[in-house]
């Protein structure tokens, strides 16, 4: 089961981001290929002809998968080296005409037109931004989605129960410390993501966690009747 992947992935990915040329190989090794199965399941709502935005697209794994499902994809990331790898990945798959890649961050989402996307995808990107940036991203994601549009998220999450939270902290601390020493960066496990989505107007339709509740795979929709001005 892809949802049973080890916690190590979420912090060690930060180390891999410091060597983008080896990022994809490292991810495959760390997750034993399980993340790809999670991503395939996450993108089941994507249909041919949809217009999708991939937030924090990294090396383009989700962008390419969405394009293979027939979507027109715009991938955004602040790392130009990762974007170049994503560009090559799209070309190797013969999908470069269906994927547009731009160097931009979540702060620039306010420049996107209202109701211009059928789906917004976020794979391992919300855990890399602050709580204020996350709320900003969620509000603008709702704004730029068409009524009935999908928000598809796979990310690190913070367990809600005290026992699991303590276990999570014990397992995560040494890995986070090593990551910080090597890269001066870290991730911030997302807390109560379904509740945060509901608070900004989404309808959460499917939520799956791993056994530790340290990873969430979530599908939400913008209500059909919710229009943007």
Short mmCIF file of C-alpha atoms in Angstrom, two decimals:
data_model
loop_
_atom_site.label_atom_id
_atom_site.label_comp_id
_atom_site.label_asym_id
_atom_site.label_seq_id
_atom_site.Cartn_x
_atom_site.Cartn_y
_atom_site.Cartn_z
CA UNK A 1 0.00 0.00 0.00
CA UNK A 2 1.48 3.34 -1.09
CA UNK A 3 0.02 5.06 1.94
CA UNK A 4 2.28 2.99 4.21
CA UNK A 5 5.48 4.68 2.93
CA UNK A 6 8.08 5.60 5.56
CA UNK A 7 8.20 8.99 7.21
CA UNK A 8 11.82 9.30 6.11
CA UNK A 9 10.76 10.41 2.66
CA UNK A 10 9.30 13.72 3.70
CA UNK A 11 12.39 15.10 5.36
CA UNK A 12 15.01 13.39 3.23
CA UNK A 13 13.40 14.89 0.13
CA UNK A 14 14.80 18.20 1.36
CA UNK A 15 18.30 16.76 1.12
CA UNK A 16 17.57 15.50 -2.38
CA UNK A 17 16.34 18.94 -3.41
CA UNK A 18 19.88 20.22 -2.80
CA UNK A 19 21.07 17.85 -5.55
CA UNK A 20 18.25 18.12 -8.13
CA UNK A 21 20.03 16.01 -10.72
CA UNK A 22 19.65 12.99 -8.44
CA UNK A 23 16.26 13.92 -7.01
CA UNK A 24 14.10 11.52 -9.01
CA UNK A 25 16.44 8.57 -8.50
CA UNK A 26 16.57 9.30 -4.78
CA UNK A 27 12.80 9.52 -4.50
CA UNK A 28 12.35 6.18 -6.25
CA UNK A 29 14.89 4.54 -3.96
CA UNK A 30 13.51 6.07 -0.75
CA UNK A 31 9.90 5.19 -1.46
CA UNK A 32 10.53 1.91 -3.28
CA UNK A 33 8.28 3.22 -6.03
CA UNK A 34 5.29 3.56 -3.68
CA UNK A 35 4.86 7.30 -4.11
CA UNK A 36 4.10 6.82 -7.81
CA UNK A 37 1.16 4.56 -6.90
CA UNK A 38 -0.12 7.24 -4.50
CA UNK A 39 0.18 9.89 -7.20
CA UNK A 40 -1.65 7.70 -9.73
CA UNK A 41 -4.54 7.29 -7.30
CA UNK A 42 -4.52 10.99 -6.43
CA UNK A 43 -4.97 11.98 -10.07
CA UNK A 44 -7.93 9.70 -10.82
CA UNK A 45 -10.30 12.73 -11.10
CA UNK A 46 -8.18 14.20 -13.92
CA UNK A 47 -9.93 13.82 -17.28
CA UNK A 48 -8.84 14.61 -20.86
CA UNK A 49 -9.17 18.28 -21.73
CA UNK A 50 -8.99 19.54 -18.14
CA UNK A 51 -6.82 22.54 -17.32
CA UNK A 52 -4.69 21.87 -14.22
CA UNK A 53 -2.26 23.86 -12.08
CA UNK A 54 0.54 21.95 -10.31
CA UNK A 55 1.71 23.99 -7.30
CA UNK A 56 5.33 23.36 -6.37
CA UNK A 57 5.74 20.97 -9.29
CA UNK A 58 9.40 20.19 -8.54
CA UNK A 59 10.79 17.77 -11.13
CA UNK A 60 7.36 17.44 -12.75
CA UNK A 61 6.20 14.00 -11.62
CA UNK A 62 2.58 15.06 -11.11
CA UNK A 63 2.60 17.42 -14.08
CA UNK A 64 3.61 14.61 -16.43
CA UNK A 65 1.11 12.16 -14.91
CA UNK A 66 -1.70 14.71 -15.29
CA UNK A 67 -0.67 15.42 -18.90
CA UNK A 68 -0.65 11.69 -19.62
CA UNK A 69 -4.25 11.62 -18.43
CA UNK A 70 -5.03 14.24 -21.08
CA UNK A 71 -4.91 17.47 -19.04
CA UNK A 72 -3.30 20.75 -20.05
CA UNK A 73 -0.93 21.46 -17.19
CA UNK A 74 0.77 24.57 -15.84
CA UNK A 75 3.53 23.67 -13.38
CA UNK A 76 4.98 26.27 -11.02
CA UNK A 77 8.03 26.09 -8.77
CA UNK A 78 10.61 28.50 -7.33
CA UNK A 79 13.56 26.22 -8.10
CA UNK A 80 14.84 26.80 -11.67
CA UNK A 81 17.02 23.68 -11.66
CA UNK A 82 14.06 21.50 -10.70
CA UNK A 83 11.99 23.15 -13.43
CA UNK A 84 14.65 22.34 -16.01
CA UNK A 85 14.51 18.68 -14.95
CA UNK A 86 10.71 18.83 -15.19
CA UNK A 87 11.00 20.34 -18.66
CA UNK A 88 13.26 17.50 -19.79
CA UNK A 89 10.95 14.96 -18.18
CA UNK A 90 8.00 16.31 -20.13
CA UNK A 91 10.00 16.27 -23.36
CA UNK A 92 11.13 12.68 -22.78
CA UNK A 93 7.48 11.71 -22.33
CA UNK A 94 6.51 13.52 -25.55
CA UNK A 95 4.21 15.82 -23.56
CA UNK A 96 6.01 19.16 -23.79
CA UNK A 97 3.11 20.70 -25.74
CA UNK A 98 0.71 19.89 -22.89
CA UNK A 99 2.90 21.22 -20.05
CA UNK A 100 3.85 24.85 -19.35
CA UNK A 101 6.44 25.42 -16.61
CA UNK A 102 6.98 28.74 -14.84
CA UNK A 103 9.32 29.91 -12.09
CA UNK A 104 6.90 31.28 -9.52
CA UNK A 105 5.79 30.77 -5.92
CA UNK A 106 2.48 30.66 -4.08
CA UNK A 107 2.68 34.42 -3.43
CA UNK A 108 2.00 34.90 -7.15
CA UNK A 109 -1.23 32.90 -7.19
CA UNK A 110 -3.14 36.16 -6.84
CA UNK A 111 -2.15 36.90 -10.45
CA UNK A 112 -4.14 33.94 -11.79
CA UNK A 113 -7.56 34.58 -13.28
CA UNK A 114 -10.67 33.53 -11.31
CA UNK A 115 -12.27 30.20 -12.26
CA UNK A 116 -9.57 29.35 -14.79
CA UNK A 117 -8.66 25.79 -13.71
CA UNK A 118 -10.52 22.49 -13.50
CA UNK A 119 -8.01 21.11 -11.00
CA UNK A 120 -5.20 22.27 -8.76
CA UNK A 121 -2.59 19.71 -7.69
CA UNK A 122 -0.23 20.00 -4.71
CA UNK A 123 2.20 17.16 -4.13
CA UNK A 124 4.56 17.60 -1.17
CA UNK A 125 4.43 21.37 -1.49
CA UNK A 126 2.08 22.67 1.24
CA UNK A 127 4.44 21.28 3.91
CA UNK A 128 7.18 23.58 2.61
CA UNK A 129 5.35 26.84 3.25
CA UNK A 130 4.31 28.72 6.39
CA UNK A 131 0.77 28.57 7.85
CA UNK A 132 0.05 32.10 6.56
CA UNK A 133 1.29 31.17 3.09
CA UNK A 134 -0.83 28.02 3.21
CA UNK A 135 -4.01 29.95 3.98
CA UNK A 136 -3.18 32.41 1.18
CA UNK A 137 -2.59 29.50 -1.21
CA UNK A 138 -5.85 27.77 -0.25
CA UNK A 139 -7.91 30.94 -0.61
CA UNK A 140 -6.50 31.66 -4.06
CA UNK A 141 -6.76 28.02 -5.08
CA UNK A 142 -10.49 28.19 -4.36
CA UNK A 143 -10.69 31.47 -6.28
CA UNK A 144 -8.96 30.19 -9.43
CA UNK A 145 -10.87 26.89 -9.56
CA UNK A 146 -14.02 26.61 -11.62
CA UNK A 147 -17.16 25.65 -9.68
CA UNK A 148 -16.93 21.91 -9.14
CA UNK A 149 -13.15 21.99 -9.67
CA UNK A 150 -10.81 19.67 -7.79
CA UNK A 151 -8.03 20.30 -5.29
CA UNK A 152 -5.81 17.20 -5.09
CA UNK A 153 -3.24 17.08 -2.28
CA UNK A 154 -0.62 14.56 -1.17
CA UNK A 155 1.58 15.76 1.69
CA UNK A 156 3.08 15.33 5.11
CA UNK A 157 0.52 15.80 7.87
CA UNK A 158 0.65 16.17 11.66
CA UNK A 159 -1.23 13.44 13.55
CA UNK A 160 -4.20 14.64 15.58
CA UNK A 161 -3.97 12.14 18.44
CA UNK A 162 -1.50 12.83 21.23
CA UNK A 163 -0.01 9.32 21.10
CA UNK A 164 0.60 9.38 17.35
CA UNK A 165 1.87 12.96 17.58
CA UNK A 166 4.48 11.92 20.16
CA UNK A 167 5.56 8.96 18.03
CA UNK A 168 5.69 11.20 14.98
CA UNK A 169 7.91 13.71 16.80
CA UNK A 170 10.29 10.99 18.01
CA UNK A 171 10.65 9.49 14.52
CA UNK A 172 10.90 12.81 12.75
CA UNK A 173 13.30 14.76 14.96
CA UNK A 174 16.63 13.10 14.06
CA UNK A 175 15.81 13.16 10.36
CA UNK A 176 14.73 16.80 10.48
CA UNK A 177 17.94 17.67 12.36
CA UNK A 178 20.12 16.00 9.73
CA UNK A 179 18.15 17.71 6.97
CA UNK A 180 18.64 21.11 8.59
CA UNK A 181 22.37 20.58 9.06
CA UNK A 182 22.83 19.61 5.42
CA UNK A 183 20.43 21.99 3.68
CA UNK A 184 19.39 24.70 6.20
CA UNK A 185 15.80 23.94 5.27
CA UNK A 186 13.00 21.82 6.68
CA UNK A 187 9.37 20.89 6.14
CA UNK A 188 6.35 21.79 8.28
CA UNK A 189 3.86 18.96 8.58
CA UNK A 190 0.42 20.33 7.73
CA UNK A 191 -2.01 20.39 10.64
CA UNK A 192 -5.75 19.76 10.22
CA UNK A 193 -5.72 20.18 6.45
CA UNK A 194 -9.32 18.97 5.91
CA UNK A 195 -10.54 21.54 8.46
CA UNK A 196 -8.46 24.27 6.81
CA UNK A 197 -10.00 23.45 3.44
CA UNK A 198 -13.53 23.50 4.85
CA UNK A 199 -12.82 26.88 6.47
CA UNK A 200 -12.03 28.50 3.09
CA UNK A 201 -15.04 27.00 1.33
CA UNK A 202 -13.99 23.58 -0.03
CA UNK A 203 -15.97 20.37 0.23
CA UNK A 204 -13.64 17.52 1.20
CA UNK A 205 -14.79 14.35 -0.59
CA UNK A 206 -12.03 11.84 0.17
CA UNK A 207 -9.25 11.68 2.79
CA UNK A 208 -6.75 8.86 3.27
CA UNK A 209 -3.94 8.63 5.82
CA UNK A 210 -1.09 6.22 6.41
CA UNK A 211 -1.05 4.25 9.69
CA UNK A 212 0.79 7.02 11.56
CA UNK A 213 -1.43 9.76 10.13
CA UNK A 214 1.82 11.44 9.04
CA UNK A 215 0.82 11.47 5.36
CA UNK A 216 -2.45 12.59 3.81
CA UNK A 217 -3.88 12.00 0.36
CA UNK A 218 -6.91 14.26 -0.07
CA UNK A 219 -9.50 15.16 -2.69
CA UNK A 220 -11.62 18.30 -2.27
CA UNK A 221 -13.94 20.23 -4.55
CA UNK A 222 -15.10 23.79 -4.93
CA UNK A 223 -18.90 23.79 -4.59
CA UNK A 224 -20.76 23.95 -7.89
CA UNK A 225 -22.73 26.99 -6.77
CA UNK A 226 -19.67 28.90 -5.53
CA UNK A 227 -18.90 31.70 -8.01
CA UNK A 228 -16.05 34.20 -7.92
CA UNK A 229 -16.40 37.89 -8.70
#
